[in-house]
Coordinates of N, CA and C in Angstrom, one line a residue:
M1 N 1.3 -1.1 0.0 CA -0.3 0.4 -0.4 C 0.8 1.4 0.4
S2 N 0.5 2.3 -0.7 CA 1.2 3.0 -1.0 C 0.9 5.0 0.1
D3 N 2.0 4.9 0.2 CA 1.9 5.5 2.1 C 1.6 7.4 1.0
L4 N 1.1 7.3 -0.4 CA 1.1 9.3 -0.7 C -0.6 9.3 -0.8
A5 N -0.9 10.1 -0.2 CA -2.9 10.3 -0.7 C -3.2 10.4 -1.0
D6 N -3.9 10.0 -1.5 CA -5.4 10.2 -2.3 C -5.6 11.7 -3.3
F7 N -5.5 12.6 -1.9 CA -6.4 14.1 -1.5 C -6.0 15.0 -0.6
G8 N -5.7 16.1 -1.1 CA -5.2 17.3 -0.2 C -6.2 18.1 0.6
L9 N -6.3 18.9 1.5 CA -7.5 19.7 1.9 C -6.7 20.2 3.0
I10 N -7.0 21.7 1.8 CA -6.7 22.6 3.1 C -7.6 24.0 3.4
G11 N -7.3 23.9 4.8 CA -8.4 24.7 6.0 C -8.9 23.6 6.2
L12 N -9.1 23.4 7.8 CA -9.0 22.7 8.8 C -10.2 23.7 9.4
A13 N -10.6 24.4 9.7 CA -12.4 24.6 10.6 C -13.3 23.8 10.1
V14 N -14.3 24.6 10.1 CA -15.4 22.8 10.7 C -15.7 22.8 9.4
M15 N -15.6 23.8 7.9 CA -15.9 22.7 7.1 C -15.1 21.8 6.4
G16 N -13.6 22.5 6.4 CA -12.4 21.0 6.1 C -12.4 20.3 6.9
E17 N -12.8 20.1 8.3 CA -12.8 19.4 8.5 C -13.3 17.9 8.6
N18 N -14.3 18.5 8.6 CA -15.8 17.5 8.5 C -16.0 16.9 7.1
L19 N -15.1 17.1 6.1 CA -15.6 17.0 4.4 C -14.0 15.9 4.5
A20 N -12.7 16.3 5.3 CA -11.9 15.3 5.6 C -12.2 14.1 5.6
L21 N -13.0 14.4 7.4 CA -13.4 12.9 7.7 C -14.5 12.5 6.9
N22 N -15.1 13.2 5.5 CA -16.5 12.2 5.4 C -15.3 11.6 4.0
V23 N -14.1 12.1 3.6 CA -13.7 11.8 2.8 C -13.1 10.4 2.6
E24 N -12.1 10.5 4.1 CA -12.0 9.5 4.8 C -12.2 8.6 5.3
S25 N -13.7 8.1 5.0 CA -14.6 7.2 5.3 C -15.3 6.8 4.1
R26 N -14.3 6.9 2.8 CA -14.8 6.3 1.3 C -14.0 5.7 1.5
G27 N -12.7 5.5 2.8 CA -11.7 4.5 1.9 C -10.4 5.4 1.2
Y28 N -10.7 6.5 1.1 CA -9.2 7.5 1.4 C -8.0 8.2 2.0
R29 N -6.6 7.6 1.6 CA -6.3 8.4 2.4 C -6.2 10.1 1.9
V30 N -6.4 10.8 2.8 CA -6.2 11.9 3.2 C -4.6 12.8 3.8
A31 N -4.7 13.9 3.1 CA -3.2 15.1 3.4 C -4.1 16.0 3.2
V32 N -3.9 17.2 4.9 CA -4.7 17.7 4.9 C -3.6 19.1 6.2
F33 N -3.8 20.3 5.3 CA -2.8 21.3 5.7 C -4.1 22.2 6.4
N34 N -2.6 22.9 6.5 CA -3.2 24.7 7.9 C -2.8 25.4 7.9
R35 N -3.2 27.2 7.3 CA -2.0 27.8 7.8 C -0.9 27.7 9.5
T36 N -2.0 27.8 10.0 CA -1.8 27.9 11.2 C -1.0 26.2 11.9
T37 N -0.3 25.3 11.7 CA 0.2 24.3 11.9 C -0.4 23.4 13.3
E38 N -0.3 24.2 14.1 CA -1.5 24.0 15.6 C -2.3 23.4 15.3
K39 N -3.2 22.8 14.7 CA -4.9 23.3 14.1 C -4.6 21.9 13.2
V40 N -3.3 21.2 13.1 CA -3.2 20.2 12.3 C -2.4 19.3 13.3
D41 N -2.2 20.0 13.8 CA -1.7 18.4 15.3 C -2.7 18.6 15.8
D42 N -3.0 18.8 16.2 CA -4.6 19.3 17.0 C -5.5 18.2 16.1
F43 N -6.1 18.4 15.2 CA -6.9 17.5 14.4 C -6.2 16.1 14.2
I44 N -5.3 15.9 14.7 CA -4.1 14.8 13.9 C -4.7 13.9 15.3
A45 N -4.5 14.4 16.7 CA -4.2 13.2 16.8 C -6.0 13.9 18.2
G46 N -6.8 14.6 17.4 CA -8.2 14.2 18.0 C -8.9 13.4 16.9
R47 N -10.2 14.5 16.4 CA -10.7 13.5 15.1 C -10.2 12.8 14.3
A48 N -9.2 12.2 13.7 CA -8.3 12.0 13.1 C -8.0 11.0 13.5
A49 N -7.1 10.8 14.9 CA -7.2 9.5 15.8 C -7.4 8.2 14.4
G50 N -6.4 7.9 14.1 CA -6.2 6.9 14.3 C -6.8 6.0 12.6
K51 N -7.7 7.0 12.1 CA -7.4 7.0 10.6 C -6.6 7.2 9.7
N52 N -7.2 7.0 8.4 CA -6.1 7.3 6.6 C -5.5 8.4 7.1
F53 N -4.7 9.6 7.4 CA -4.6 10.4 7.3 C -3.0 11.6 7.7
L54 N -3.1 12.5 7.1 CA -1.3 12.9 7.0 C -1.6 13.4 7.3
G55 N -0.6 15.0 8.5 CA -0.8 15.5 8.4 C 0.6 16.7 8.9
C56 N -0.2 17.8 7.7 CA 0.9 17.8 6.8 C 1.6 19.6 7.0
H57 N 2.9 20.4 7.9 CA 3.2 21.6 8.1 C 3.2 22.5 7.0
S58 N 3.7 21.8 5.4 CA 3.3 23.1 4.9 C 2.7 22.5 3.0
V59 N 2.6 23.7 2.8 CA 2.0 23.3 1.2 C 2.9 22.6 0.3
E60 N 4.2 22.8 0.8 CA 5.4 21.7 -0.4 C 4.9 19.6 0.1
E61 N 4.6 20.4 1.2 CA 5.2 18.8 2.3 C 4.0 18.1 1.4
M62 N 2.2 18.4 1.6 CA 0.9 18.0 1.2 C 1.2 17.7 0.4
V63 N 1.9 18.6 -0.6 CA 1.4 18.5 -2.9 C 2.5 17.4 -2.6
K64 N 4.4 16.8 -1.6 CA 4.9 15.9 -2.4 C 4.5 14.8 -2.1
N65 N 3.8 14.2 -1.0 CA 2.6 13.0 -0.5 C 1.4 12.5 -1.2
L66 N 0.9 13.6 -2.3 CA 0.2 13.0 -2.6 C 0.3 12.4 -4.1
K67 N -0.2 11.4 -3.5 CA -0.6 10.3 -5.7 C -1.3 11.6 -7.2
R68 N -0.6 11.0 -8.2 CA -0.4 11.6 -9.0 C -1.6 11.7 -9.7
P69 N -2.1 11.3 -10.5 CA -2.7 13.3 -10.5 C -2.9 13.9 -9.7
R70 N -2.5 15.4 -9.2 CA -2.8 15.2 -7.8 C -4.2 16.4 -8.1
K71 N -4.7 16.1 -6.6 CA -6.5 16.4 -6.3 C -6.1 17.3 -4.9
V72 N -6.4 18.8 -4.6 CA -6.0 19.5 -4.1 C -7.5 20.1 -3.4
M73 N -8.1 20.7 -2.7 CA -9.3 21.6 -2.6 C -8.6 22.7 -0.8
M74 N -9.4 24.0 -1.7 CA -8.7 24.1 -0.5 C -10.3 25.4 0.2
L75 N -10.5 25.1 1.4 CA -11.5 25.5 2.1 C -10.9 27.1 2.8
V76 N -10.9 27.7 2.2 CA -10.0 28.8 2.8 C -10.7 29.9 2.8
K77 N -10.6 30.8 3.4 CA -11.9 32.1 3.3 C -11.5 32.8 2.3
A78 N -12.8 32.8 1.0 CA -12.2 34.0 -0.2 C -11.2 35.3 0.1
G79 N -11.1 35.0 -0.8 CA -10.1 37.1 -1.1 C -8.4 36.2 -0.9
P80 N -7.9 37.5 -0.2 CA -6.0 37.8 -0.9 C -5.8 36.0 -0.2
A81 N -5.9 35.1 0.7 CA -5.8 34.2 1.2 C -6.0 32.7 0.1
V82 N -6.5 32.9 -0.3 CA -6.8 32.2 -1.9 C -5.7 32.2 -3.3
D83 N -5.6 33.6 -3.3 CA -4.9 34.0 -4.2 C -3.5 34.1 -3.7
A84 N -3.1 33.8 -3.1 CA -2.3 33.8 -1.9 C -1.5 32.4 -1.9
L85 N -2.5 31.3 -2.0 CA -2.6 30.2 -1.3 C -2.6 28.8 -3.7
I86 N -2.7 29.8 -4.5 CA -3.1 29.7 -5.0 C -1.6 30.2 -6.0
E87 N -0.8 31.0 -5.7 CA 0.8 31.4 -5.9 C 1.5 29.8 -6.0
Q88 N 1.4 29.6 -4.0 CA 2.0 29.4 -3.6 C 2.1 27.8 -4.3
L89 N 1.2 27.2 -4.8 CA 0.8 25.8 -5.1 C 0.9 25.7 -6.6
T90 N 0.8 26.5 -7.2 CA 0.8 26.7 -8.7 C 1.9 26.7 -9.7
P91 N 3.3 26.5 -8.9 CA 4.3 26.5 -8.9 C 4.7 24.4 -8.5
L92 N 4.1 23.9 -7.9 CA 4.3 22.8 -7.4 C 3.5 21.9 -8.2
M93 N 2.4 21.9 -9.0 CA 1.7 21.8 -9.7 C 2.3 21.1 -11.4
E94 N 1.7 20.3 -11.2 CA 2.3 19.8 -12.9 C 0.6 19.9 -14.0
P95 N 0.6 19.5 -15.2 CA -0.2 19.4 -16.2 C -0.9 18.0 -16.0
G96 N -2.2 18.4 -15.6 CA -3.2 17.1 -15.0 C -3.6 17.6 -13.7
D97 N -2.9 17.8 -12.6 CA -2.8 18.4 -11.5 C -4.5 19.7 -11.1
I98 N -5.3 19.1 -10.2 CA -6.5 20.5 -9.6 C -6.3 20.8 -8.6
I99 N -6.9 21.4 -9.1 CA -6.6 22.2 -7.7 C -8.5 22.6 -7.8
I100 N -8.9 22.5 -6.1 CA -10.5 23.1 -6.2 C -10.3 24.1 -5.0
D101 N -11.6 24.7 -5.3 CA -11.8 26.3 -5.0 C -13.8 26.2 -3.9
G102 N -13.0 25.7 -2.9 CA -14.5 25.3 -2.0 C -15.5 26.8 -0.9
G103 N -14.3 27.2 -1.1 CA -14.6 28.3 0.1 C -15.0 29.2 -0.3

């Protein structure tokens, strides 16, 4: 079994946590990232404990640990934060990879 995640999710507020748990419950390994890394650690130790998650402390770490083609969903507040994340993600992605803005 590959240690790479099937799906990446950025943003662990209420909606992000619940979506990540839902995706994982369907048999997928999920890599999660949040700008505030303590939120990642709390989620992995709490609601995600014992489940098929990979907690990441950087966007680069998350992208590196995704199966190709990579699928990343962002659940962050609309505005400059989304633009900044897209700018950060774009050079790390390849043709065929997907970025979904769900915020």
